[in-house]
Amino acid sequence: MLLLDVLVPIAIWSSGAAAWSEVRKSRALTNLASGSRDRRFLPIFTVFQWGQGLCSASSGEYGSCQPNNECVLRGGIPAGPCAGGYGTCCIFMASCGGVARENGTYFVNPNHPDTTDGTGSCQLTVLKMHPDICQIRLDFDQFSINGPEIVNHICNNDQFLVSGGSPAPTICGNSNGDHMYIDAGMGQSNPIILTVITSGPSFPRSWRVRISQIPCGAISKAEQGCLQYFTGVSGRVKSFNFDTISGRQLSNQDYSICIRTERNFCSIHYTACPDIGRNRSRTFTLSGNSNSVVSSMVGGGTQGTPNSCTNDWLMIPCAKVADRLPMASTCEDKICGGTFNAEVSSVERTVVSTVRPFRLAFHADSIEAPIDVDNRGFCLDYVQQPCTSN
């Protein structure tokens, strides 16, 4: 019996296409030489793409499929079988003082998955896998640290900071499900530093931030200058620490939110998110005293006064009320106040913008009181609109 006839299924690295080709050639030559080959054994070979795609652990983390003996050697945590049992779903985690070199590494709090109540500075260094990495995406799978103080909504106690890449605002509070894109610059020697500073009163803090490294030519790469980047015909955008009940709009915010223009779509509608169980929506409260009804204010167009929306505002280029008939001939660029509307009003309306690429800009200064009270920030649902011809 020939040795090739009793080979068990084998896993071949994604870079081993040439090796697989040689195996096939070898089998063909062996079959010709053997003539009357024993047909009882099937030529079973399975090709697995190591490190490609995602596998998941029962605890909710995502990892990459690695050979069984590679995961621990690379500092990973085996989290169950993958690739039909020939590999291990390898999870990479790092905490205070650690270094993240693997794509998909999680930055977690001390004592993870339990909460931590300690104070101090927890820092993680992110190193590029190779020089062709242009962006780092941070997914806040879990993120709950002490929120801002109640007067001016400044992150005085706990803070999350990003340094070494493109500017990112300091955030605190609860940002589960949010994300950031950080420009990592060119070359290999540009580490990104993630820091969580905890101080002040006792608080059950926890964070699990997934770090994805994005190559310069990847289709998932965000547009230049976008802290947040969304794809798809519809979705939801919101400010950090947003919550209609306990959230507070963070001060000192200045960043862009980008939405990829999908094929054959020419405009976009924005609507304030539902605020279930309330007589009055608090899903768009940027300025004024949010404990009472505050009308929308606009700036940058014909309706706004020179002093409108100068402190806290959301910029939507050339925004108009979507269902106004006939459509308004003028538009506004900034919306603030406590009601989402492209016109001065106390009634929420859907807003449309035809400026492409679709991009919003959020700005909040460092002062809230005494004019701005209990502002929550914003949450908007968007739906891209198809192109139409006259």
Short mmCIF file of C-alpha atoms in Angstrom, two decimals:
data_model
loop_
_atom_site.label_atom_id
_atom_site.label_comp_id
_atom_site.label_asym_id
_atom_site.label_seq_id
_atom_site.Cartn_x
_atom_site.Cartn_y
_atom_site.Cartn_z
CA MET A 1 0.00 0.00 0.00
CA LEU A 2 1.33 3.45 -0.88
CA LEU A 3 1.78 6.05 1.83
CA LEU A 4 -0.29 8.63 -0.06
CA ASP A 5 -3.27 6.29 0.03
CA VAL A 6 -3.60 6.50 3.81
CA LEU A 7 -3.03 10.21 4.36
CA VAL A 8 -5.56 11.80 6.74
CA PRO A 9 -7.10 15.17 5.86
CA ILE A 10 -4.47 17.88 6.20
CA ALA A 11 -4.67 21.64 6.67
CA ILE A 12 -2.55 23.76 4.41
CA TRP A 13 -1.64 27.40 5.07
CA SER A 14 -3.26 29.99 2.81
CA SER A 15 0.25 30.79 1.53
CA GLY A 16 0.78 27.12 0.61
CA ALA A 17 -1.05 27.02 -2.72
CA ALA A 18 2.17 25.94 -4.43
CA ALA A 19 2.59 23.10 -1.94
CA TRP A 20 -0.94 21.90 -2.66
CA SER A 21 -0.19 21.95 -6.36
CA GLU A 22 2.89 19.78 -5.78
CA VAL A 23 0.82 17.31 -3.73
CA ARG A 24 -1.65 16.96 -6.60
CA LYS A 25 1.17 16.38 -9.10
CA SER A 26 2.76 13.79 -6.83
CA ARG A 27 -0.52 11.90 -6.49
CA ALA A 28 -1.06 11.92 -10.25
CA LEU A 29 2.42 10.49 -10.90
CA THR A 30 1.95 7.86 -8.18
CA ASN A 31 -1.39 6.78 -9.65
CA LEU A 32 0.17 6.35 -13.09
CA ALA A 33 3.03 4.33 -11.67
CA SER A 34 0.87 2.05 -9.56
CA GLY A 35 -1.44 1.02 -12.41
CA SER A 36 -3.83 -1.19 -10.47
CA ARG A 37 -4.30 1.17 -7.51
CA ASP A 38 -6.31 0.00 -4.48
CA ARG A 39 -9.69 1.81 -4.74
CA ARG A 40 -10.67 1.30 -1.11
CA PHE A 41 -9.04 4.56 0.02
CA LEU A 42 -10.46 7.91 -1.02
CA PRO A 43 -8.16 10.87 -1.80
CA ILE A 44 -9.52 13.13 0.94
CA PHE A 45 -7.79 16.49 1.24
CA THR A 46 -9.15 19.62 2.91
CA VAL A 47 -7.70 23.11 2.43
CA PHE A 48 -8.17 25.51 5.33
CA GLN A 49 -7.38 29.22 5.09
CA TRP A 50 -5.54 29.79 8.36
CA GLY A 51 -6.09 33.20 9.92
CA GLN A 52 -8.78 34.14 7.41
CA GLY A 53 -12.32 35.02 8.45
CA LEU A 54 -13.67 34.99 11.97
CA CYS A 55 -14.43 32.29 14.48
CA SER A 56 -16.22 32.94 17.73
CA ALA A 57 -15.87 31.90 21.35
CA SER A 58 -18.78 31.08 23.65
CA SER A 59 -17.94 34.22 25.66
CA GLY A 60 -18.68 36.44 22.65
CA GLU A 61 -15.19 37.31 21.44
CA TYR A 62 -14.08 36.80 17.86
CA GLY A 63 -10.78 35.21 16.93
CA SER A 64 -8.91 33.73 14.00
CA CYS A 65 -8.45 30.06 13.15
CA GLN A 66 -4.87 29.00 13.87
CA PRO A 67 -3.02 25.68 13.87
CA ASN A 68 -3.35 23.99 17.25
CA ASN A 69 0.29 24.49 18.20
CA GLU A 70 0.48 28.12 17.03
CA CYS A 71 -2.11 29.87 19.18
CA VAL A 72 -0.36 29.65 22.55
CA LEU A 73 3.06 30.27 20.98
CA ARG A 74 1.74 33.58 19.64
CA GLY A 75 0.28 34.59 22.99
CA GLY A 76 -3.34 33.71 22.18
CA ILE A 77 -6.07 31.99 24.14
CA PRO A 78 -7.49 28.75 22.65
CA ALA A 79 -11.28 29.09 22.54
CA GLY A 80 -12.47 25.88 20.93
CA PRO A 81 -12.00 23.98 17.67
CA CYS A 82 -12.36 25.38 14.17
CA ALA A 83 -11.62 24.23 10.61
CA GLY A 84 -13.35 20.93 11.21
CA GLY A 85 -11.30 20.27 14.33
CA TYR A 86 -7.89 20.77 12.69
CA GLY A 87 -7.40 24.24 14.15
CA THR A 88 -8.07 26.34 17.22
CA CYS A 89 -10.13 29.50 17.41
CA CYS A 90 -7.47 31.79 18.83
CA ILE A 91 -8.48 34.87 20.86
CA PHE A 92 -5.97 37.62 21.57
CA MET A 93 -6.41 39.81 24.64
CA ALA A 94 -4.23 42.43 26.28
CA SER A 95 -4.64 44.73 29.26
CA CYS A 96 -2.67 47.34 31.17
CA GLY A 97 0.96 47.61 30.05
CA GLY A 98 0.42 45.21 27.17
CA VAL A 99 1.29 45.35 23.48
CA ALA A 100 -1.16 44.44 20.71
CA ARG A 101 0.54 42.99 17.62
CA GLU A 102 -2.20 40.68 16.37
CA ASN A 103 -5.15 41.79 14.28
CA GLY A 104 -8.38 41.53 16.29
CA THR A 105 -6.72 41.90 19.71
CA TYR A 106 -9.08 42.91 22.53
CA PHE A 107 -8.09 45.66 24.96
CA VAL A 108 -9.77 44.62 28.21
CA ASN A 109 -9.98 45.94 31.75
CA PRO A 110 -8.10 44.25 34.61
CA ASN A 111 -10.09 41.32 36.04
CA HIS A 112 -11.94 40.87 32.74
CA PRO A 113 -14.62 39.56 32.34
CA ASP A 114 -15.39 40.89 35.84
CA THR A 115 -15.55 44.62 36.46
CA THR A 116 -12.76 46.62 38.03
CA ASP A 117 -12.99 49.37 40.64
CA GLY A 118 -9.33 50.36 40.67
CA THR A 119 -7.98 53.80 39.88
CA GLY A 120 -4.93 54.77 37.88
CA SER A 121 -3.83 54.58 34.25
CA CYS A 122 -4.25 51.52 32.03
CA GLN A 123 -2.31 51.79 28.78
CA LEU A 124 -2.04 49.56 25.71
CA THR A 125 0.40 49.98 22.82
CA VAL A 126 -0.85 48.98 19.37
CA LEU A 127 1.86 48.03 16.87
CA LYS A 128 1.24 47.55 13.17
CA MET A 129 1.40 44.02 11.81
CA HIS A 130 3.18 45.37 8.72
CA PRO A 131 3.90 48.79 7.13
CA ASP A 132 0.87 48.62 4.82
CA ILE A 133 -1.56 49.28 7.69
CA CYS A 134 -3.19 52.70 7.33
CA GLN A 135 -6.01 52.67 9.89
CA ILE A 136 -6.94 51.17 13.22
CA ARG A 137 -10.61 50.51 13.94
CA LEU A 138 -11.71 50.39 17.58
CA ASP A 139 -14.99 48.60 18.29
CA PHE A 140 -16.37 49.27 21.77
CA ASP A 141 -18.03 45.89 22.31
CA GLN A 142 -18.32 46.73 25.99
CA PHE A 143 -17.47 50.14 27.39
CA SER A 144 -18.68 51.49 30.70
CA ILE A 145 -16.56 53.85 32.79
CA ASN A 146 -17.52 56.75 35.04
CA GLY A 147 -19.43 59.43 33.13
CA PRO A 148 -18.87 63.20 32.91
CA GLU A 149 -19.58 65.66 35.71
CA ILE A 150 -23.11 67.05 35.68
CA VAL A 151 -22.47 70.80 35.27
CA ASN A 152 -20.41 71.13 32.08
CA HIS A 153 -20.35 67.44 31.06
CA ILE A 154 -16.55 67.22 31.09
CA CYS A 155 -14.77 63.87 31.58
CA ASN A 156 -12.98 64.89 34.77
CA ASN A 157 -12.80 61.50 36.49
CA ASP A 158 -12.59 58.64 33.98
CA GLN A 159 -11.26 59.13 30.46
CA PHE A 160 -10.54 57.11 27.33
CA LEU A 161 -7.77 58.63 25.22
CA VAL A 162 -6.14 57.77 21.89
CA SER A 163 -2.70 59.13 21.04
CA GLY A 164 -0.16 58.55 18.30
CA GLY A 165 -2.62 58.71 15.40
CA SER A 166 -5.22 61.11 14.05
CA PRO A 167 -7.00 63.26 16.65
CA ALA A 168 -9.80 61.58 18.59
CA PRO A 169 -12.01 63.15 21.27
CA THR A 170 -11.72 62.16 24.90
CA ILE A 171 -14.76 60.12 25.90
CA CYS A 172 -16.21 58.63 29.08
CA GLY A 173 -19.45 57.08 30.29
CA ASN A 174 -21.19 54.34 28.32
CA SER A 175 -20.41 53.78 24.64
CA ASN A 176 -21.38 50.16 24.03
CA GLY A 177 -21.57 49.47 20.31
CA ASP A 178 -19.72 52.62 19.22
CA HIS A 179 -16.54 52.67 17.14
CA MET A 180 -13.64 54.88 16.05
CA TYR A 181 -11.30 54.91 13.06
CA ILE A 182 -7.78 56.13 13.78
CA ASP A 183 -5.36 57.13 11.02
CA ALA A 184 -2.18 55.19 11.77
CA GLY A 185 0.10 57.07 9.38
CA MET A 186 2.65 55.57 7.04
CA GLY A 187 5.47 53.20 7.89
CA GLN A 188 6.05 50.70 10.67
CA SER A 189 7.17 52.91 13.56
CA ASN A 190 3.90 54.64 14.40
CA PRO A 191 2.45 53.00 17.54
CA ILE A 192 -1.06 53.91 18.66
CA ILE A 193 -1.52 54.31 22.42
CA LEU A 194 -4.88 53.54 24.05
CA THR A 195 -5.27 54.80 27.61
CA VAL A 196 -8.04 54.46 30.17
CA ILE A 197 -7.65 56.77 33.15
CA THR A 198 -9.81 55.95 36.17
CA SER A 199 -10.16 58.20 39.21
CA GLY A 200 -12.76 59.67 41.51
CA PRO A 201 -15.63 57.77 43.14
CA SER A 202 -16.11 54.03 43.21
CA PHE A 203 -17.60 52.67 39.97
CA PRO A 204 -17.89 49.18 38.39
CA ARG A 205 -15.83 49.80 35.24
CA SER A 206 -15.48 47.44 32.32
CA TRP A 207 -14.23 47.66 28.76
CA ARG A 208 -13.59 45.30 25.87
CA VAL A 209 -12.38 47.13 22.77
CA ARG A 210 -11.61 45.13 19.62
CA ILE A 211 -8.67 46.47 17.60
CA SER A 212 -8.75 45.82 13.86
CA GLN A 213 -5.84 46.74 11.61
CA ILE A 214 -6.92 47.93 8.15
CA PRO A 215 -4.56 47.76 5.14
CA CYS A 216 -4.21 50.86 2.98
CA GLY A 217 -5.94 49.26 -0.01
CA ALA A 218 -8.75 47.51 1.89
CA ILE A 219 -12.35 48.10 0.85
CA SER A 220 -13.19 48.54 4.56
CA LYS A 221 -10.89 51.55 4.85
CA ALA A 222 -12.74 54.68 5.98
CA GLU A 223 -12.71 57.94 4.07
CA GLN A 224 -10.06 60.45 5.07
CA GLY A 225 -10.89 62.47 8.19
CA CYS A 226 -13.74 60.26 9.44
CA LEU A 227 -13.72 59.28 13.10
CA GLN A 228 -16.77 57.10 12.47
CA TYR A 229 -17.61 55.37 9.19
CA PHE A 230 -20.87 53.60 8.38
CA THR A 231 -21.82 51.49 5.39
CA GLY A 232 -25.16 50.26 4.10
CA VAL A 233 -28.32 51.85 2.82
CA SER A 234 -29.70 52.35 6.33
CA GLY A 235 -28.32 52.53 9.85
CA ARG A 236 -28.04 54.54 13.04
CA VAL A 237 -25.56 57.18 14.19
CA LYS A 238 -25.28 58.58 17.70
CA SER A 239 -23.01 60.64 19.89
CA PHE A 240 -20.75 59.05 22.48
CA ASN A 241 -22.39 58.37 25.87
CA PHE A 242 -25.84 58.87 24.34
CA ASP A 243 -28.81 57.67 26.36
CA THR A 244 -32.21 59.34 26.70
CA ILE A 245 -32.45 58.54 30.42
CA SER A 246 -29.02 58.74 32.03
CA GLY A 247 -26.62 59.77 29.27
CA ARG A 248 -25.06 63.21 29.01
CA GLN A 249 -23.74 64.91 25.90
CA LEU A 250 -19.96 65.03 26.26
CA SER A 251 -18.18 68.36 26.07
CA ASN A 252 -15.08 69.06 23.97
CA GLN A 253 -16.19 67.00 20.98
CA ASP A 254 -15.15 67.80 17.42
CA TYR A 255 -15.26 65.03 14.81
CA SER A 256 -16.79 63.84 11.54
CA ILE A 257 -19.20 60.96 10.95
CA CYS A 258 -19.17 59.55 7.42
CA ILE A 259 -21.65 57.31 5.62
CA ARG A 260 -20.52 55.54 2.46
CA THR A 261 -22.64 56.53 -0.52
CA GLU A 262 -24.00 53.28 -1.87
CA ARG A 263 -24.32 52.66 -5.60
CA ASN A 264 -27.29 54.44 -7.25
CA PHE A 265 -28.18 56.47 -4.14
CA CYS A 266 -28.08 60.26 -4.38
CA SER A 267 -29.54 61.67 -1.14
CA ILE A 268 -30.02 60.71 2.47
CA HIS A 269 -32.80 61.11 5.05
CA TYR A 270 -32.15 61.58 8.78
CA THR A 271 -34.82 61.04 11.44
CA ALA A 272 -34.53 61.32 15.21
CA CYS A 273 -34.46 57.86 16.81
CA PRO A 274 -37.63 56.73 18.61
CA ASP A 275 -37.80 57.57 22.31
CA ILE A 276 -40.24 54.93 23.53
CA GLY A 277 -42.19 55.63 26.70
CA ARG A 278 -41.71 59.39 26.72
CA ASN A 279 -44.20 62.12 25.93
CA ARG A 280 -41.41 64.16 24.37
CA SER A 281 -38.39 62.83 22.53
CA ARG A 282 -34.94 63.44 23.97
CA THR A 283 -33.04 61.80 21.13
CA PHE A 284 -31.83 65.17 19.83
CA THR A 285 -30.94 67.57 22.64
CA LEU A 286 -27.79 69.56 21.92
CA SER A 287 -28.44 72.95 23.52
CA GLY A 288 -30.93 74.65 25.83
CA ASN A 289 -32.59 73.24 28.94
CA SER A 290 -33.67 69.75 27.92
CA ASN A 291 -36.03 69.43 30.90
CA SER A 292 -38.53 71.46 28.88
CA VAL A 293 -39.43 71.70 25.20
CA VAL A 294 -36.65 73.41 23.24
CA SER A 295 -37.23 74.30 19.60
CA SER A 296 -34.74 73.51 16.90
CA MET A 297 -32.25 76.19 15.98
CA VAL A 298 -30.43 76.37 12.68
CA GLY A 299 -27.38 78.14 11.30
CA GLY A 300 -25.38 78.56 8.15
CA GLY A 301 -28.36 79.36 5.91
CA THR A 302 -31.06 81.97 5.51
CA GLN A 303 -33.16 81.17 8.60
CA GLY A 304 -30.43 81.17 11.20
CA THR A 305 -29.29 84.35 12.88
CA PRO A 306 -25.56 85.14 13.15
CA ASN A 307 -25.60 83.82 16.72
CA SER A 308 -27.39 80.52 15.96
CA CYS A 309 -25.63 77.21 16.66
CA THR A 310 -22.23 78.66 17.55
CA ASN A 311 -21.45 76.52 20.62
CA ASP A 312 -22.88 73.00 20.17
CA TRP A 313 -24.14 71.83 16.80
CA LEU A 314 -24.52 69.01 14.31
CA MET A 315 -23.58 69.93 10.75
CA ILE A 316 -25.60 68.35 7.93
CA PRO A 317 -24.62 70.03 4.64
CA CYS A 318 -27.54 71.83 2.96
CA ALA A 319 -30.21 70.26 5.17
CA LYS A 320 -33.89 70.64 4.28
CA VAL A 321 -37.17 69.28 5.59
CA ALA A 322 -37.68 66.15 3.50
CA ASP A 323 -41.46 66.26 3.03
CA ARG A 324 -41.87 69.98 2.47
CA LEU A 325 -43.96 70.63 -0.68
CA PRO A 326 -42.73 72.36 -2.61
CA MET A 327 -39.17 71.66 -1.46
CA ALA A 328 -37.55 74.72 0.12
CA SER A 329 -35.26 76.67 -2.18
CA THR A 330 -32.82 77.39 0.68
CA CYS A 331 -31.08 75.10 3.14
CA GLU A 332 -29.21 75.10 6.45
CA ASP A 333 -25.88 73.58 7.46
CA LYS A 334 -26.13 73.45 11.27
CA ILE A 335 -28.85 72.15 13.55
CA CYS A 336 -28.91 72.53 17.33
CA GLY A 337 -31.43 73.13 20.11
CA GLY A 338 -33.70 70.39 21.43
CA THR A 339 -35.76 69.35 18.40
CA PHE A 340 -34.51 67.74 15.19
CA ASN A 341 -35.68 69.87 12.30
CA ALA A 342 -33.98 71.77 9.47
CA GLU A 343 -36.28 74.71 10.19
CA VAL A 344 -36.94 76.61 13.41
CA SER A 345 -39.71 74.55 15.00
CA SER A 346 -40.72 72.53 18.06
CA VAL A 347 -41.93 69.65 15.86
CA GLU A 348 -39.56 66.88 14.77
CA ARG A 349 -39.22 66.37 11.02
CA THR A 350 -37.22 64.15 8.69
CA VAL A 351 -34.26 66.01 7.20
CA VAL A 352 -32.77 65.40 3.75
CA SER A 353 -29.32 66.22 2.36
CA THR A 354 -28.17 65.78 -1.24
CA VAL A 355 -24.52 66.69 -0.64
CA ARG A 356 -22.20 63.78 -1.37
CA PRO A 357 -20.25 62.13 0.12
CA PHE A 358 -22.64 61.90 3.06
CA ARG A 359 -20.94 63.39 6.09
CA LEU A 360 -21.95 64.89 9.43
CA ALA A 361 -19.79 66.93 11.79
CA PHE A 362 -20.42 67.20 15.52
CA HIS A 363 -19.07 69.99 17.69
CA ALA A 364 -19.53 70.61 21.41
CA ASP A 365 -17.60 73.24 23.39
CA SER A 366 -16.48 73.01 27.02
CA ILE A 367 -19.36 74.96 28.60
CA GLU A 368 -22.91 73.82 29.31
CA ALA A 369 -24.29 75.58 32.40
CA PRO A 370 -26.21 77.73 32.99
CA ILE A 371 -27.87 77.86 29.55
CA ASP A 372 -27.51 74.21 28.51
CA VAL A 373 -28.92 71.71 31.01
CA ASP A 374 -29.23 67.90 30.83
CA ASN A 375 -28.55 67.63 27.10
CA ARG A 376 -28.34 64.00 25.97
CA GLY A 377 -26.66 64.39 22.57
CA PHE A 378 -28.15 62.88 19.43
CA CYS A 379 -29.32 59.63 17.90
CA LEU A 380 -30.41 59.59 14.24
CA ASP A 381 -31.64 56.86 11.94
CA TYR A 382 -30.57 57.32 8.32
CA VAL A 383 -31.89 55.90 5.05
CA GLN A 384 -30.20 56.58 1.73
CA GLN A 385 -32.53 57.55 -1.10
CA PRO A 386 -32.20 56.20 -4.66
CA CYS A 387 -31.32 58.46 -7.57
CA THR A 388 -34.24 59.56 -9.74
CA SER A 389 -34.31 61.19 -13.18
CA ASN A 390 -36.59 63.95 -14.37
#
